[in-house]
Short mmCIF file of C-alpha atoms in Angstrom, two decimals:
data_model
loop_
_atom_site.label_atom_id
_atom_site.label_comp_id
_atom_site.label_asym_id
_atom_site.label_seq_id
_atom_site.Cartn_x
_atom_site.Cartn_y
_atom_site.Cartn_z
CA UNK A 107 234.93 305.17 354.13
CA UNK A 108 232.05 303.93 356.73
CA UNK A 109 231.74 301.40 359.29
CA UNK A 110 228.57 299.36 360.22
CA UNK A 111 227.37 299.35 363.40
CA UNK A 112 228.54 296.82 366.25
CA UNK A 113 226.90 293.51 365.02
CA UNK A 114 229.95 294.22 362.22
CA UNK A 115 232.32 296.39 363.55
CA UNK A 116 234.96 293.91 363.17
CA UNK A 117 235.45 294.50 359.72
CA UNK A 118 235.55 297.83 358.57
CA UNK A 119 235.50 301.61 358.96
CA UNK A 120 232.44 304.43 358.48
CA UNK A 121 228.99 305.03 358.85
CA UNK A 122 227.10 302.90 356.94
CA UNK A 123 224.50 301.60 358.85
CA UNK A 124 224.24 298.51 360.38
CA UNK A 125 222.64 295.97 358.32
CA UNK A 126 220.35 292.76 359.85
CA UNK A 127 220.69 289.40 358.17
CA UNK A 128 218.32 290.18 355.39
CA UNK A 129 215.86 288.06 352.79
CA UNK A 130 215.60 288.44 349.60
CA UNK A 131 217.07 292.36 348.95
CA UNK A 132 216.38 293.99 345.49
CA UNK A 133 218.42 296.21 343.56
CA UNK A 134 217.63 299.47 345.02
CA UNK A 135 218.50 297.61 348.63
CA UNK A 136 221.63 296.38 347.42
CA UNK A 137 222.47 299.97 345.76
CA UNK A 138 221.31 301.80 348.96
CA UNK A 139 223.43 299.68 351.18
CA UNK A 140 226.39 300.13 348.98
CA UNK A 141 226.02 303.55 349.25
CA UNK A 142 225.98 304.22 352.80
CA UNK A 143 228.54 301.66 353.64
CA UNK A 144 230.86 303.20 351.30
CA UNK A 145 230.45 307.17 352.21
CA UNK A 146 231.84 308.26 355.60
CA UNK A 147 233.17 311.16 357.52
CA UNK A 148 236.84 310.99 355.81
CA UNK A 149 234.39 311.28 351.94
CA UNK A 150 231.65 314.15 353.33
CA UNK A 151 234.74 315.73 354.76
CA UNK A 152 236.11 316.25 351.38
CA UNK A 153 239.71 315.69 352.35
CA UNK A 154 239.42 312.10 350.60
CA UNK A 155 238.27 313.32 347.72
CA UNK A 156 240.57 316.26 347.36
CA UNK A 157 243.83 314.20 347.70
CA UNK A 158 242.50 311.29 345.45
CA UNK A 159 241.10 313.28 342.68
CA UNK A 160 241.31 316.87 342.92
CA UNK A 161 244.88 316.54 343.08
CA UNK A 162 245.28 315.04 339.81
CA UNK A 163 243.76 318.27 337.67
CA UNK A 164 240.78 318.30 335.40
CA UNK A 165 241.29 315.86 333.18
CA UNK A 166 243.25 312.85 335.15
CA UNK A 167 241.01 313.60 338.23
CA UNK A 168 237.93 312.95 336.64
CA UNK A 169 239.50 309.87 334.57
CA UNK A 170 240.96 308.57 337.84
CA UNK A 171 237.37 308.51 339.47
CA UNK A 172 235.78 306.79 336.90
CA UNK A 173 237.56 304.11 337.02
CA UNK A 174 237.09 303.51 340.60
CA UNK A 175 233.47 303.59 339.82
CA UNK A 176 233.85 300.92 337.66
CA UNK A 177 236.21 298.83 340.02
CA UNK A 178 233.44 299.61 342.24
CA UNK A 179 231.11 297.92 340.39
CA UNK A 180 233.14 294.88 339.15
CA UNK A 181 234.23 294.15 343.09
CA UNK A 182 230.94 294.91 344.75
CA UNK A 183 229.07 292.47 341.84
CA UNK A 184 232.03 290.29 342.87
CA UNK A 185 231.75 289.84 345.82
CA UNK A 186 227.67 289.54 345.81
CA UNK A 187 227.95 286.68 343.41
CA UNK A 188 230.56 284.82 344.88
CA UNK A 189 228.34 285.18 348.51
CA UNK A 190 225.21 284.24 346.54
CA UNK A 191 226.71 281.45 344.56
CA UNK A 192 228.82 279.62 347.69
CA UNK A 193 225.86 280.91 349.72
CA UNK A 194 228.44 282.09 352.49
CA UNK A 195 228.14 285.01 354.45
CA UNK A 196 231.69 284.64 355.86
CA UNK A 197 234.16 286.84 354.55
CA UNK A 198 236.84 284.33 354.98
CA UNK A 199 235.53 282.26 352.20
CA UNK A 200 235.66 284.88 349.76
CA UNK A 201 239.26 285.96 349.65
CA UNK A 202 240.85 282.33 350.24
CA UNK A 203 241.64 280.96 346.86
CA UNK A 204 244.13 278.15 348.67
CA UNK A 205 242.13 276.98 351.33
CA UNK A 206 245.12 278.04 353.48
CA UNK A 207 244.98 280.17 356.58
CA UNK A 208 247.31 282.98 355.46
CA UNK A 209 245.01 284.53 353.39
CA UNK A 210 242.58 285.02 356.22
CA UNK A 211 245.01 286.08 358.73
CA UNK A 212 245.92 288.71 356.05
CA UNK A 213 242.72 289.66 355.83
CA UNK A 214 242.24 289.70 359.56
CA UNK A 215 245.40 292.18 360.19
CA UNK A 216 244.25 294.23 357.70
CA UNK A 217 241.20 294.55 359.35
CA UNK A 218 242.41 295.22 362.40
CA UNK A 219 244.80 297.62 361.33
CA UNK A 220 241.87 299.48 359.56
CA UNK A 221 239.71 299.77 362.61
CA UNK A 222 242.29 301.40 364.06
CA UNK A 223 244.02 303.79 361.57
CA UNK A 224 240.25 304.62 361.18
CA UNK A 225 239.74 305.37 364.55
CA UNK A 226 242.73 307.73 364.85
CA UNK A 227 241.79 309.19 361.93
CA UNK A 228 238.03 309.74 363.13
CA UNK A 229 238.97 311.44 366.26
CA UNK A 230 241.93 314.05 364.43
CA UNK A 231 239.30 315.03 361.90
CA UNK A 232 236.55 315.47 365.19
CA UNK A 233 239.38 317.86 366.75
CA UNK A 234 239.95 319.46 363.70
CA UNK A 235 236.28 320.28 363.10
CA UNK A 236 235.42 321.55 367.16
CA UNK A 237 238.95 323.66 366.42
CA UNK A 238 237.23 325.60 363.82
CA UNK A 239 234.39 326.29 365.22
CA UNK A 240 235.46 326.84 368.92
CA UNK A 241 238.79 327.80 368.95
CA UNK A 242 239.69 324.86 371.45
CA UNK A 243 242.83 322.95 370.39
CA UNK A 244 242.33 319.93 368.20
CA UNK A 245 244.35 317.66 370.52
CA UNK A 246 241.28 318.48 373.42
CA UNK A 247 238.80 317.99 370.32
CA UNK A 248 239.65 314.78 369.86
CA UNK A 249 239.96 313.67 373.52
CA UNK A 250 236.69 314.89 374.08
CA UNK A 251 235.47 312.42 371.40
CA UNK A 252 237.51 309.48 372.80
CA UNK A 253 235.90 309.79 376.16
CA UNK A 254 232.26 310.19 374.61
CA UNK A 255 233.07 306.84 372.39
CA UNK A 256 234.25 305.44 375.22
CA UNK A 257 231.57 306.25 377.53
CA UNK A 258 229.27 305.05 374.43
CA UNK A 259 230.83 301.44 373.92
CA UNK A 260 230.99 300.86 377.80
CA UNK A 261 227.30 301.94 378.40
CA UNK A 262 225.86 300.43 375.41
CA UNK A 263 225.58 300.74 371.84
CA UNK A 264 221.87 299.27 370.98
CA UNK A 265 221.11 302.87 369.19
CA UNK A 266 224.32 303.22 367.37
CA UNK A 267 222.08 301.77 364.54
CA UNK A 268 219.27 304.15 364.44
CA UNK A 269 221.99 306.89 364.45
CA UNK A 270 223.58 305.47 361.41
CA UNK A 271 221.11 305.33 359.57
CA UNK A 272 220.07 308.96 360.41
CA UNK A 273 223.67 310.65 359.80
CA UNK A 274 224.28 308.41 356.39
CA UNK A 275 221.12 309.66 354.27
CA UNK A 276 222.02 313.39 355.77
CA UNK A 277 225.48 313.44 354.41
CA UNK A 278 223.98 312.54 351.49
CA UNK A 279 222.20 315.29 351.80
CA UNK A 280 224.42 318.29 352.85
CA UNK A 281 227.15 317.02 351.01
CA UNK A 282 225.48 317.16 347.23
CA UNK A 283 223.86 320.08 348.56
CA UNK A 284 226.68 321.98 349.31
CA UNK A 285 228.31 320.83 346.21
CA UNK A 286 225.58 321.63 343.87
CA UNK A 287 225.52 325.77 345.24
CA UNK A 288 229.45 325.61 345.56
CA UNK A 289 229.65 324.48 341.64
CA UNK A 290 226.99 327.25 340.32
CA UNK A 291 228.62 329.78 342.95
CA UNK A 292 232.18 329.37 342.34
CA UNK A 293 233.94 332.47 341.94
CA UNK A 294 236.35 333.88 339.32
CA UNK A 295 239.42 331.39 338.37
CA UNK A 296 242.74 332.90 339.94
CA UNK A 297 244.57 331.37 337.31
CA UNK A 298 246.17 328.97 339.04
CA UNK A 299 245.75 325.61 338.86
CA UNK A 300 243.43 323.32 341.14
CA UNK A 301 246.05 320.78 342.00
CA UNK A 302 248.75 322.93 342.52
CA UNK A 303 246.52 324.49 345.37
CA UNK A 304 244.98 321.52 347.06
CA UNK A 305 246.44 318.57 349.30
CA UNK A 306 248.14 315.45 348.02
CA UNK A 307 249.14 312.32 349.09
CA UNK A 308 253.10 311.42 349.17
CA UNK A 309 251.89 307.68 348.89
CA UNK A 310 250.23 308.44 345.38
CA UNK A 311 251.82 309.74 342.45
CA UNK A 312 250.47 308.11 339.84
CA UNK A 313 246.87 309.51 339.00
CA UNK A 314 245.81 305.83 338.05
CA UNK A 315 247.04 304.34 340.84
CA UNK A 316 244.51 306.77 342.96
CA UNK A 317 241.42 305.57 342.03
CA UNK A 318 242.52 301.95 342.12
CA UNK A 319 243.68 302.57 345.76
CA UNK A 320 240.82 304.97 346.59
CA UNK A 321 238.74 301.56 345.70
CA UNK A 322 240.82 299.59 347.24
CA UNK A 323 240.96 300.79 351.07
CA UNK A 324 236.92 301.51 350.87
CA UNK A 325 236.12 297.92 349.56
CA UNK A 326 236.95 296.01 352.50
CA UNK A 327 234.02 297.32 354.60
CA UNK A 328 232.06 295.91 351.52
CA UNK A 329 232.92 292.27 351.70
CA UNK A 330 232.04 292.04 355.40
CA UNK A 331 228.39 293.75 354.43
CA UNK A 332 227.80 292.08 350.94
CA UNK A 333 228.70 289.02 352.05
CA UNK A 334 225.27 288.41 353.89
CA UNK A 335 223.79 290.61 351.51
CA UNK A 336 224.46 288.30 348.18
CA UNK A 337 223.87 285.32 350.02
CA UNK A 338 220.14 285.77 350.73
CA UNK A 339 219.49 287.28 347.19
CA UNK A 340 217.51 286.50 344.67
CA UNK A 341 220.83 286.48 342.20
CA UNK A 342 221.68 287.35 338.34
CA UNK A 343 219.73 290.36 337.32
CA UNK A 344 219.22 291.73 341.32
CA UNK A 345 223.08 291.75 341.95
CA UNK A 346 223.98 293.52 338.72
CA UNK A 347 221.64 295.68 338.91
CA UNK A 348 222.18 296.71 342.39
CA UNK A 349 225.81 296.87 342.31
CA UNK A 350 225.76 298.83 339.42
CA UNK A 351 223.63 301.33 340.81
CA UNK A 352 225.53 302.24 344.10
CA UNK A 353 228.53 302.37 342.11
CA UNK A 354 226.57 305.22 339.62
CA UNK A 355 225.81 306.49 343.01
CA UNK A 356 229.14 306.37 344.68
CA UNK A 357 230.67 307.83 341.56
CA UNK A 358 228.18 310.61 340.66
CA UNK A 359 228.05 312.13 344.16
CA UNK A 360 231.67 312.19 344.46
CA UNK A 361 231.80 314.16 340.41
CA UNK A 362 229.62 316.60 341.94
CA UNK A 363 232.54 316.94 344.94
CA UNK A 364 235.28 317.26 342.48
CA UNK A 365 233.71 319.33 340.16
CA UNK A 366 232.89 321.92 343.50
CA UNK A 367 236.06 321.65 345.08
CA UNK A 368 237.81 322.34 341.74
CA UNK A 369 235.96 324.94 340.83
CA UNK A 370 236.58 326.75 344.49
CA UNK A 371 240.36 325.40 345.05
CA UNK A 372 240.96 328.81 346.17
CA UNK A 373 239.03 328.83 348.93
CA UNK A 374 239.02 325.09 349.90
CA UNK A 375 243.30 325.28 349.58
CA UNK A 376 244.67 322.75 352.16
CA UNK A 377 241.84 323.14 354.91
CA UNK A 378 241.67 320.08 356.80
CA UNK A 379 237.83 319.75 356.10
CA UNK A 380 237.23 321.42 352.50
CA UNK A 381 233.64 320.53 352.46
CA UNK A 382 232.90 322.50 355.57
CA UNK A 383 234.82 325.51 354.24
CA UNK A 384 232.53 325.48 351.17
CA UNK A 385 229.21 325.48 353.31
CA UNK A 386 230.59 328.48 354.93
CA UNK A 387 230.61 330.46 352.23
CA UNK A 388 226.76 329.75 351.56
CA UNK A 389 225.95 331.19 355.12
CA UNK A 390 227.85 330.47 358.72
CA UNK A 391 224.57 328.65 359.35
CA UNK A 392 225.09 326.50 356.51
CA UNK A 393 229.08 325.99 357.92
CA UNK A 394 227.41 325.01 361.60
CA UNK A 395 225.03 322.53 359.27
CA UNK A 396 227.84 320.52 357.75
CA UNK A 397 230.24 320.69 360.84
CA UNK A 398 227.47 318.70 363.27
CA UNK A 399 226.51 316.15 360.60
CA UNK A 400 230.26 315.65 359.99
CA UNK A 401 230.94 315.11 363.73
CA UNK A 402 227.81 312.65 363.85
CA UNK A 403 229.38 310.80 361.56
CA UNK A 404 232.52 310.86 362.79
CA UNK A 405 230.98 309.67 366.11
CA UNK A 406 229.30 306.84 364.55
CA UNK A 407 232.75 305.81 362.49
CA UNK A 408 234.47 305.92 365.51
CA UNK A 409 232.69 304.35 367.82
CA UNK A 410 232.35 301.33 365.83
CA UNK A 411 235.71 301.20 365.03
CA UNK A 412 236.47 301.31 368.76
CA UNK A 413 234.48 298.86 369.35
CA UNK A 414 236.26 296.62 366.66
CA UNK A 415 239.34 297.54 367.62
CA UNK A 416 239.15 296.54 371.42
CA UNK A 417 237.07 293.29 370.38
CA UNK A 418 240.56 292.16 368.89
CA UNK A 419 243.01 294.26 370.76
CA UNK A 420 241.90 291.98 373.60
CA UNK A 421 242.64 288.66 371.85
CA UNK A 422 246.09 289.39 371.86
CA UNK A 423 248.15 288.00 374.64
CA UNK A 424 248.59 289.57 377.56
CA UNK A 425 245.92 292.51 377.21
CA UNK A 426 243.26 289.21 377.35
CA UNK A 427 243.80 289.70 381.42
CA UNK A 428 242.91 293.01 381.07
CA UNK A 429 238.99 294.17 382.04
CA UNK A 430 236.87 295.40 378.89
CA UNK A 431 237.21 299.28 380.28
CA UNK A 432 240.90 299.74 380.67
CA UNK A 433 240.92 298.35 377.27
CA UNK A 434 239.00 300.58 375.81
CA UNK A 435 240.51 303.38 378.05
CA UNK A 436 244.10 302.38 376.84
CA UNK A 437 243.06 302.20 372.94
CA UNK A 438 241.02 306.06 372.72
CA UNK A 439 244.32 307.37 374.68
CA UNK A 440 246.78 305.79 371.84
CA UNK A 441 244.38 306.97 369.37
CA UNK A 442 244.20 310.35 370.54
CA UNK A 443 248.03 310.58 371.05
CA UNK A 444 248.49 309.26 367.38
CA UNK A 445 245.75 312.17 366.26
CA UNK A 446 247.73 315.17 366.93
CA UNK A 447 249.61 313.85 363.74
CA UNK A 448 246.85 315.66 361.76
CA UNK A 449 243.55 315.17 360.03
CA UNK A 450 245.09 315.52 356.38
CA UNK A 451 248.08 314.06 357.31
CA UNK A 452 246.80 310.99 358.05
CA UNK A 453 244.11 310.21 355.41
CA UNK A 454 247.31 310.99 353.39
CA UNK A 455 249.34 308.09 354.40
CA UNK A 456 247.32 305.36 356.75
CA UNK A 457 244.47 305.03 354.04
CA UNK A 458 246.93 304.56 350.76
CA UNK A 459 248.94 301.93 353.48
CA UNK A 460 245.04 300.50 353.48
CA UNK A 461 244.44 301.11 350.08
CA UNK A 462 248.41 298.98 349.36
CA UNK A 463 246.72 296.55 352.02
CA UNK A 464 243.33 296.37 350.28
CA UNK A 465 245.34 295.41 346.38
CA UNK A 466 246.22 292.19 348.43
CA UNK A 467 242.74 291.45 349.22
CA UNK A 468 241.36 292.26 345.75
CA UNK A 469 243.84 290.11 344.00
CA UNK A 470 242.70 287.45 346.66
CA UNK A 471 239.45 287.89 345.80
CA UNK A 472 239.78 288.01 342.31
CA UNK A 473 241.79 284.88 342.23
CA UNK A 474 238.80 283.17 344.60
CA UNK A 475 236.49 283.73 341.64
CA UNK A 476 238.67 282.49 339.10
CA UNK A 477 239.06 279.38 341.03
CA UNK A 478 235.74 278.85 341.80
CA UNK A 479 234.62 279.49 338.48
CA UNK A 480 236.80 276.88 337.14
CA UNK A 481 235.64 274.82 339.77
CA UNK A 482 232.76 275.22 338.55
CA UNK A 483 230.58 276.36 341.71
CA UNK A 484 229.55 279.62 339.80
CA UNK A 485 227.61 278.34 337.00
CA UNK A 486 224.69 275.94 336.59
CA UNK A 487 222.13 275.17 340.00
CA UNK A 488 222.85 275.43 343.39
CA UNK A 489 223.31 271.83 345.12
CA UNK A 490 220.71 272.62 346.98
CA UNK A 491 218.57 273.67 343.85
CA UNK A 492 219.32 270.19 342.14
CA UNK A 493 218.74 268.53 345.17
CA UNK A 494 215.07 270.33 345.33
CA UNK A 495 214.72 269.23 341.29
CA UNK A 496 215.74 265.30 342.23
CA UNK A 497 213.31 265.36 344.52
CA UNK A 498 210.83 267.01 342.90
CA UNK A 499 211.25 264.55 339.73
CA UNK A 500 210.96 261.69 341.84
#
């Protein structure tokens, strides 16, 4: 799961990059966008992947990740047309069916909550990649990238941005890469199956259930960036189109990451970053590769999400007193503390708690368009199109 850069830190998790209020985007934009807001460190890790699909077998792996692709689709053209029809770029006015302000402080929590978790999660998987290829504890690791996210936020963020939108299109990259040798490279099958060698969740049993939830935790950074997205479309053909294609895109890079890790369960078993400990058996160039894009992208993730998180950490009560560095100083100790917990560990329970989070939101969502629809706000002209056509007529 990503996270854009400051301008919309507030609402999600990851690397995407950040995106500028735009005009008119096409399909391929729209597709693109999805795309890097969607894959993240926790995905080019490998460790999402593995315990959503992987852990499932062949057959109900595979099943389970197609339909996320298509819940991918349905939500992200959602969520454009809903933006595009209200012409709203506000989040808020997406998932509020009731025009009440629980809905939105749901969705605000949630958020929060999700900076956070992210954040912790981030830093543990930061330790656990400097850990394997140093040697220095994990727990240091991760403190190391606190401080340099702290450091980062304090001093100024203006070229978060250009990172992001360097590290996204190279995890891309290394990621299918390494995928693509791992699957023709595999070795011979030790008989034993995948799944039963691989890490799972506790929080999902139900093979089903894991793609819906997979969907369901990454989707929320995609209302905050759609949102402006759909509104300045051009609309019908443009938003199908382009959420259709990132969700091909989404869904086809991460087959090619459950077809490799399958195929190598063996030698992937329950590493905390499988992905890296496929690229190592290309070349321990290849391993150095993956493990420096990973922690770029873990750097972008988590500095945005630090960012988020101390934007609203400091609306709450007393810590409003307290000066924007202690803040900031207070929330990368918590979230290193909270790190030793464990890299697969905790993309094993805080994103299915997310995921549980994000059903709320989706049924909120989907229950916005229903309204709406019935309403009837998400058929015929825009008011401001008939508007143009009265006064064009007169």
């Amino acid at each position: 799961m990503s996270a854009p850069a400051t301008t919309t830190a507030t609402s999600a998790r990851g690397t995407g990059a950040g995106l500028r209020r735009p005009s008119a985007v096409g399909a391929f934009g729209i597709g693109a966008t999805f795309i890097g807001t969607t894959i993240g460190a926790g995905y080019a890790s490998g460790q999402e992947i593995l315990q959503y699909f992987v852990s499932f077998g062949p057959v109900r792996g595979p099943i389970a990740l197609a339909i996320a692709t298509v819940l991918f689709f349905l939500l992200g053209w959602a969520v454009l047309w809903l933006a595009h029809r209200l012409r709203t770029d506000d989040i808020h006015d997406l998932v509020n069916p009731v025009d009440s302000r629980w809905p939105t402080r749901f969705v605000d929590l949630s958020i929060t909550v999700s900076l956070f978790g992210t954040l912790v999660i981030m830093l543990a998987g930061a330790g656990a990649a400097i850990e394997l290829q140093t040697g220095i504890p994990a727990i240091v690791g991760s403190a190391i990238m606190a401080a340099v996210c702290v450091v980062s936020i304090l001093a100024g963020t203006s070229g978060l941005v250009i990172v992001q939108k360097i590290v996204v299109p190279l995890i891309i990259v290394v990621a299918v890469g390494v995928a693509a040798w791992a699957i023709v490279n595999a070795g011979p099958s030790t008989g034993q199956a995948a799944a039963d060698m691989v890490n799972s969740s506790p929080l999902i049993n139900n093979w089903m259930l894991s793609g819906v939830l997979f969907v369901a935790f990454n989707i929320q950074l995609v209302y905050a960036v759609f949102a402006p997205v759909g509104k300045e479309s051009k609309g019908g053909l443009t938003l199908f189109s382009g959420a259709l294609l990132g969700a091909l895109g989404i869904g086809v890079m991460a087959g090619a990451m459950v077809w490799a890790l399958s195929a190598n369960a063996a030698v992937v078993g329950t590493a905390d970053l499988p992905m890296v400990e496929l690229a190592a058996t290309i070349a321990p160039w290849a391993m150095v590769v993956y493990t420096i894009v990973l922690l770029l992208a873990q750097f972008t993730t988590a500095v945005s999400c630090l960012f988020g998180s101390v934007e609203r950490f400091r609306k709450a009560g007393p810590i409003t007193k307290l000066p924007n560095w202690l803040v900031a100083v207070l929330t990368g100790a918590l979230a290193v503390l909270l790190s030793a917990i464990g890299f697969s560990s905790l993309i094993g329970t805080v994103y299915p708690i997310l995921g549980y989070a994000g059903l709320v939101i989706i049924v909120l969502l989907v229950a916005t368009f229903i309204v709406r629809h019935r309403r009837g706000e998400l058929s015929g002209p825009h008011s401001e199109d008939r508007a143009v056509r009265a006064s064009s007529d007169a």
